[in-house]
Short mmCIF file of C-alpha atoms and ligand atoms in Angstrom, two decimals:
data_model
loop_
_atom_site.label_atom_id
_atom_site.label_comp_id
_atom_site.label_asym_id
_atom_site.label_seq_id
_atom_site.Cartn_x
_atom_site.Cartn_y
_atom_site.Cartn_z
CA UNK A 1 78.64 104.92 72.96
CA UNK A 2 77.87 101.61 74.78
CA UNK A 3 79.67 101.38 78.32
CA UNK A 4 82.93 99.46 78.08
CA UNK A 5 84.52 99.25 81.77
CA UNK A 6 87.87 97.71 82.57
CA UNK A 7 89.58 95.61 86.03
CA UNK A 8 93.41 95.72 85.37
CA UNK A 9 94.99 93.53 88.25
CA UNK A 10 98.82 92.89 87.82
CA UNK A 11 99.57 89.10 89.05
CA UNK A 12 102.58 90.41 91.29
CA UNK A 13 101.07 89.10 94.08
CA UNK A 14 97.70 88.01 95.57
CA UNK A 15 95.20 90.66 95.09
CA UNK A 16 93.46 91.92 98.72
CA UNK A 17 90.64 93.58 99.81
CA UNK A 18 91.75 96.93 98.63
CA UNK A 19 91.54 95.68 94.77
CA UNK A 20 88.71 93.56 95.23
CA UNK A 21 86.65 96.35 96.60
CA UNK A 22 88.07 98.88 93.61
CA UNK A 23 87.45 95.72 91.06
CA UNK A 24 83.48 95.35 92.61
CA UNK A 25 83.13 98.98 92.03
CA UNK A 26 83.48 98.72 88.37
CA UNK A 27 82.08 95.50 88.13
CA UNK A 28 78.99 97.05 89.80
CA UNK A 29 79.37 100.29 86.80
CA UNK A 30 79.08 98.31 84.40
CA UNK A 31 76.19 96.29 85.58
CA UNK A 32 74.43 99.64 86.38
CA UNK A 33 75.32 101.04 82.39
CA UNK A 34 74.29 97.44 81.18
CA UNK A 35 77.75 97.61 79.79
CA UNK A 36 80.65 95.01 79.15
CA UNK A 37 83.45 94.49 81.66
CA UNK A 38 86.60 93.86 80.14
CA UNK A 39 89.52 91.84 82.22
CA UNK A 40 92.92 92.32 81.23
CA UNK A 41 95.76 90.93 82.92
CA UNK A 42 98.83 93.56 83.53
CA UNK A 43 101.65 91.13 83.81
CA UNK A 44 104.58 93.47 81.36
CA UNK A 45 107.10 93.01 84.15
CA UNK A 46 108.49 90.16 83.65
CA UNK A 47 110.73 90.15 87.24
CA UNK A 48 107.65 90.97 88.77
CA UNK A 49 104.83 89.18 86.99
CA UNK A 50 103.80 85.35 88.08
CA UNK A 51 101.61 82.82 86.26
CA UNK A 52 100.46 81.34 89.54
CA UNK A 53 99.63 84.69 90.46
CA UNK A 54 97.42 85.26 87.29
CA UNK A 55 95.24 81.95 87.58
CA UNK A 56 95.36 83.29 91.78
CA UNK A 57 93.14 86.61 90.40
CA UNK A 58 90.76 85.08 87.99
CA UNK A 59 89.57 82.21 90.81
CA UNK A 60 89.70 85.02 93.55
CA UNK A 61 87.41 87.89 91.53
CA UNK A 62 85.36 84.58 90.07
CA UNK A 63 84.71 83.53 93.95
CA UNK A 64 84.09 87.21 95.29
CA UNK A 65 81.11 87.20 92.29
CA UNK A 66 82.76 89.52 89.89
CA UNK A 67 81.74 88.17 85.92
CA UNK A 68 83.57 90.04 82.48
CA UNK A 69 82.52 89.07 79.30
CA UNK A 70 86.16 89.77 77.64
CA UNK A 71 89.36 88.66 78.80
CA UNK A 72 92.34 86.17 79.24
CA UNK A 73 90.18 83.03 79.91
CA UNK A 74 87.13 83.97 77.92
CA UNK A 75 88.44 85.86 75.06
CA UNK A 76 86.89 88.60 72.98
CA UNK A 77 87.19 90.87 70.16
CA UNK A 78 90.44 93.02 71.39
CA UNK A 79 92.62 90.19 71.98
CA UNK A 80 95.28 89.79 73.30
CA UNK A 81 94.19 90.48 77.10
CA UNK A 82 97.76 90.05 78.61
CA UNK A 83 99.88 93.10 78.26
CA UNK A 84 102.66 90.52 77.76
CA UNK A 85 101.38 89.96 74.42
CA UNK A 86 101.17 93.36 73.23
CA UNK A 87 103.91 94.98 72.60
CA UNK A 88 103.66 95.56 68.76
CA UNK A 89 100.61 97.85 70.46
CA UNK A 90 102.91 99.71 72.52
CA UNK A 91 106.05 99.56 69.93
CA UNK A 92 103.47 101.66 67.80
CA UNK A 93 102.54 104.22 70.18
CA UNK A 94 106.21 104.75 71.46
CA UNK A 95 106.90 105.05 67.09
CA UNK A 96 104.20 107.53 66.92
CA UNK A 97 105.65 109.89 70.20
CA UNK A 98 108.76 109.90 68.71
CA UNK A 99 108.21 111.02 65.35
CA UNK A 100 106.13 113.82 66.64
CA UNK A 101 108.41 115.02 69.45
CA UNK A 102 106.88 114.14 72.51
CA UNK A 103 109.54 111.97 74.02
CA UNK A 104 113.00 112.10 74.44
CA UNK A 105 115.16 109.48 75.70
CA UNK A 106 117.01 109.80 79.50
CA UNK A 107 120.41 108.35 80.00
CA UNK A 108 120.64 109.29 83.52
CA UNK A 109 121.65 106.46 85.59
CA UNK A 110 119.88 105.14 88.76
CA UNK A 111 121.96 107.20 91.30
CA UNK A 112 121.84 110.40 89.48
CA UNK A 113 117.91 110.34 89.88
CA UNK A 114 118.45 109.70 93.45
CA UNK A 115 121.20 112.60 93.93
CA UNK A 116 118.63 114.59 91.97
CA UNK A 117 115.39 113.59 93.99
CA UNK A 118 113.83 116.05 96.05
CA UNK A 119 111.39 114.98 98.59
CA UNK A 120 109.07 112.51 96.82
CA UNK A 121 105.33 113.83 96.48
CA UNK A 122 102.96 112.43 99.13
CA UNK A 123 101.16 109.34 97.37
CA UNK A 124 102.91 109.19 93.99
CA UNK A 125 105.26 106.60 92.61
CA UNK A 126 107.37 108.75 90.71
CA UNK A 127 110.07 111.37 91.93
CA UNK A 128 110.08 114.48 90.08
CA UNK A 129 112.66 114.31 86.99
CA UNK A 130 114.88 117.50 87.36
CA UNK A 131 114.86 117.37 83.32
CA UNK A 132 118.34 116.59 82.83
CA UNK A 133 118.18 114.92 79.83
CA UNK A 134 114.97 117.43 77.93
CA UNK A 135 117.82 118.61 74.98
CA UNK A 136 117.98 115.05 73.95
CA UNK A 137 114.58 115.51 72.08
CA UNK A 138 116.46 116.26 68.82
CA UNK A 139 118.49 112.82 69.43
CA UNK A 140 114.64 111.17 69.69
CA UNK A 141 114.71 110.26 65.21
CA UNK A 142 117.69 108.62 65.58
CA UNK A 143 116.52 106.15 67.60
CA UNK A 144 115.19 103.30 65.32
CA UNK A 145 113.77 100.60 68.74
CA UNK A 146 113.53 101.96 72.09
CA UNK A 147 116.09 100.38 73.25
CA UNK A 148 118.82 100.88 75.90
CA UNK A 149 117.38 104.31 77.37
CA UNK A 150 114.72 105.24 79.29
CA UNK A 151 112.00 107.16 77.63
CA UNK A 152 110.22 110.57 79.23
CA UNK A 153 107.60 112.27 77.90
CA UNK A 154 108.06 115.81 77.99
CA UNK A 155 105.73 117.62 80.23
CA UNK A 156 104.20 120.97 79.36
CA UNK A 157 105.43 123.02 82.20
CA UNK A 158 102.85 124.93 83.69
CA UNK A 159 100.10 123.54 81.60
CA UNK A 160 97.06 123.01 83.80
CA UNK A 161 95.46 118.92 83.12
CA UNK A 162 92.22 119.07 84.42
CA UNK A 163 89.43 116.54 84.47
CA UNK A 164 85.91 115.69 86.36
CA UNK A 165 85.86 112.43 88.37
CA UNK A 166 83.00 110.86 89.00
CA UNK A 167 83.49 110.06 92.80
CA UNK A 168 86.20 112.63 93.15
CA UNK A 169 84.67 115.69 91.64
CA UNK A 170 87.08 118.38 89.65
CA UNK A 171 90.41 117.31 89.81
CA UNK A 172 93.41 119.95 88.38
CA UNK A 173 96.98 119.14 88.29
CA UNK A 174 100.02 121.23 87.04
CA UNK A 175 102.27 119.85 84.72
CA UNK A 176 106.15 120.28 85.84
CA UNK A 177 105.15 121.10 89.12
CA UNK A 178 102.86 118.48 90.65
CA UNK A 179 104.28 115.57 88.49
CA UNK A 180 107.77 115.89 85.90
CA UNK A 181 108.64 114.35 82.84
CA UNK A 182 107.51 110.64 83.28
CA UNK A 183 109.39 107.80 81.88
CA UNK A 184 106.86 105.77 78.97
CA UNK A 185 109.34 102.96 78.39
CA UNK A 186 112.02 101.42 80.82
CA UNK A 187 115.61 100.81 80.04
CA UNK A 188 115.17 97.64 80.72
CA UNK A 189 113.01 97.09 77.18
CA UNK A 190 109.99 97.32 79.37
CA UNK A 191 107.42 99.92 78.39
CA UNK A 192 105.93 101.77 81.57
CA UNK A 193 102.49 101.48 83.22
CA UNK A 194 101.56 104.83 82.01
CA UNK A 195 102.51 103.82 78.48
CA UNK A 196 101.07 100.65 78.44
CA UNK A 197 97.56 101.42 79.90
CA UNK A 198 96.77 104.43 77.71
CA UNK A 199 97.26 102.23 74.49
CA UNK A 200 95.18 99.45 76.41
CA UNK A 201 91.90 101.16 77.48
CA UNK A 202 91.99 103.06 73.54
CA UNK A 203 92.53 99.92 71.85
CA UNK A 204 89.64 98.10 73.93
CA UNK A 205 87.47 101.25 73.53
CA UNK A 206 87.23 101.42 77.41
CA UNK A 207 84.57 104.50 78.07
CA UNK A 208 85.49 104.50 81.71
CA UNK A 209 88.07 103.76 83.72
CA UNK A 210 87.37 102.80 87.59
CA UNK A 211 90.70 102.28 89.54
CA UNK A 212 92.16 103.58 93.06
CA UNK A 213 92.43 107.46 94.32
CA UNK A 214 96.27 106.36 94.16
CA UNK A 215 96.00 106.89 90.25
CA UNK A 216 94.24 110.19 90.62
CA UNK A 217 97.85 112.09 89.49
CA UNK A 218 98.79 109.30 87.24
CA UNK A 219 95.19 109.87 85.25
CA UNK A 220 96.85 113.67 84.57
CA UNK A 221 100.22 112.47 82.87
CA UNK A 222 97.89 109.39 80.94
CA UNK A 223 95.84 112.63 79.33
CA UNK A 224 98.83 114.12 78.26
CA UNK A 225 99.58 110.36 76.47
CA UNK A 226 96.08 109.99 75.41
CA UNK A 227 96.44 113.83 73.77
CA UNK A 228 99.52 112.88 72.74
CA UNK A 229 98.08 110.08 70.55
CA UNK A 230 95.44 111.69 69.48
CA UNK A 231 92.62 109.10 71.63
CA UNK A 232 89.26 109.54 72.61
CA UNK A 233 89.43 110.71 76.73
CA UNK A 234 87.55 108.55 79.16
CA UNK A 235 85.29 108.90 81.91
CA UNK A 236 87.60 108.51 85.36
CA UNK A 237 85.49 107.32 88.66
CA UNK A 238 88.33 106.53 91.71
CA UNK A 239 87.98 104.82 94.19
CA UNK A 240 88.61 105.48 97.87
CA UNK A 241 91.51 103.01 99.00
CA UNK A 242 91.06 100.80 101.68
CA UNK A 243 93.67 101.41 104.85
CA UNK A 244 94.50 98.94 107.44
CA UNK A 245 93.88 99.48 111.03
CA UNK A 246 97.11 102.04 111.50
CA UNK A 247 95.82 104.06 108.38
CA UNK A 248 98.10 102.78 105.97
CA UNK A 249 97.11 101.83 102.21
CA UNK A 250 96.79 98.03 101.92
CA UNK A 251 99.72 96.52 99.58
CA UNK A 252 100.30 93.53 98.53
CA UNK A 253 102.72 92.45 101.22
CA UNK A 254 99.29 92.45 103.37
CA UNK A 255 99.33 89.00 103.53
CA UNK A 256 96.64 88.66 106.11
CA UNK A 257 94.03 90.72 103.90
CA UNK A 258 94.45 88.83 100.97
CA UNK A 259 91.47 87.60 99.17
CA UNK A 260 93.11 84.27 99.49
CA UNK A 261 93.62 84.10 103.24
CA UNK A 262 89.65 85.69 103.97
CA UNK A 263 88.56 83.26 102.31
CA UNK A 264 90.56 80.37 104.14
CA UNK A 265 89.26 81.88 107.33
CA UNK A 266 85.66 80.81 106.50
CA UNK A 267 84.63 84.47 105.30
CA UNK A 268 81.66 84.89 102.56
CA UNK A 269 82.40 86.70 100.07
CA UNK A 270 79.72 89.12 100.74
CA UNK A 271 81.79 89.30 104.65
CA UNK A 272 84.71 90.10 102.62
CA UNK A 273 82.73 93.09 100.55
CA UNK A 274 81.99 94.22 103.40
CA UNK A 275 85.46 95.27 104.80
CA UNK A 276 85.32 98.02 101.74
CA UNK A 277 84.87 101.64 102.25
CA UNK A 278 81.13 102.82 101.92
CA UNK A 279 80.34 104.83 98.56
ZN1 ZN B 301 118.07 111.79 82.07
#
């Protein structure tokens, strides 16, 4: 199968050095498979998602050197490229969990998750779900919209998700014990990252997804999706994250290392590629 890579930025915010360094990486992949490079724009929250922010990525990556041949301002054959405009996509896939039993939906409230949390897991977004709501999986068929709820998918407990990473080596998590039952669409009418990215990277035929070591656990929940659905698995190479000088993973609040503000303070962008970790 022809080499089909993917860069995923979310226009929350400028993108720094930390994503342009994970976004030259697979740039660089799919120059070195003589593949295609696929640019798709992650903006489904709409509290958190910008237009300014958008244009902000494609003129930063377009200045650091990075070229896609499908994508928001070029188009392609697996349009839309804005998760904004695919939801009937995701509607589908949240149908399709449903009707086999794979999802359930949660009506626990903010503050009982937080009652609930234990400490959260070094590096991961997500508390662990204590499971509360798991015997609502027979309520799932009555649902006709996801709407209202928040949806989990039910983990296999003790189920081992393994998978080879490219820059990582073997990677093995436990299911229900390194990661819980993971929400796959928001109560807010918002379906998750997890969700979203799985029915993304099948429906563009991505072959191999490059993206931070931060989404090393998350890759173990998106095979449970991807099995789930019944997709094709991907190749996985993650990247090491770029710190800042106390050792702390850049964010976007890192104003300083934004693409944006190195390249106001005269740098190349070849300078800039060169604050990224060594391979
Ligand atoms: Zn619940």
């Amino acid at each position: 199968m022809p080499y089909r890579g993917r860069i995923a930025p979310s226009p929350t915010g400028l993108l720094h050095i930390g994503h342009a360094c994970t976004f030259w990486t697979a740039y660089q992949r799919a120059l070195a498979h003589d593949g295609t490079l696929v640019f798709r724009n992650e903006d489904l929250d709409p509290q958190r998602s910008k237009a300014e922010f958008a244009t902000a990525m494609i003129e930063d990556l377009r200045w650091l050197g990075i070229r896609w041949q499908e994508g928001p301002d070029v188009g392609g054959p697996f349009a839309p490229y804005e998760q904004s405009r695919r939801r009937s996509f995701y509607l589908e896939a949240w149908r399709k969990l449903r009707d086999s039993g794979f999802i359930y939906p949660c009506r626990c409230s903010r503050k009982d998750l937080t009652l609930a949390a234990t400490a959260p897991n070094e590096g991961d977004d997500e508390p662990m779900y204590p499971g509360t709501c798991r015997h609502r999986i027979n309520e799932a068929p009555q649902y006709e919209s996801p709407l209202g709820v928040n949806w989990r998918f039910r983990v296999p407990d003790g189920e081992a998700i393994s998978f080879e990473d490219a820059r990582h080596g073997h990677q093995s998590y436990v299911a229900g014990d390194d990661f819980g039952d993971f929400v796959i669409w928001r109560r807010d009418d918002v379906p998750a990252y997890q969700l979203a990215v799985v029915v993304d990277d099948e429906a563009m035929r991505i072959t191999e997804v490059v993206r931070g070591a931060d989404l090393l656990k998350s890759t173990a929940r998106q095979l449970l999706l991807i099995r789930a659905l019944g997709h094709r698995e991907h190749s996985y190479y993650h990247c090491d994250l770029v710190r800042d000088e106390s050792g702390i993973r850049l964010a976007k609040r890192h104003d300083a290392l934004s693409l944006r503000a190195l390249r106001e303070q005269g740098l190349t962008p070849a300078q800039a590629l060169g604050l990224c970790p060594p391979e």
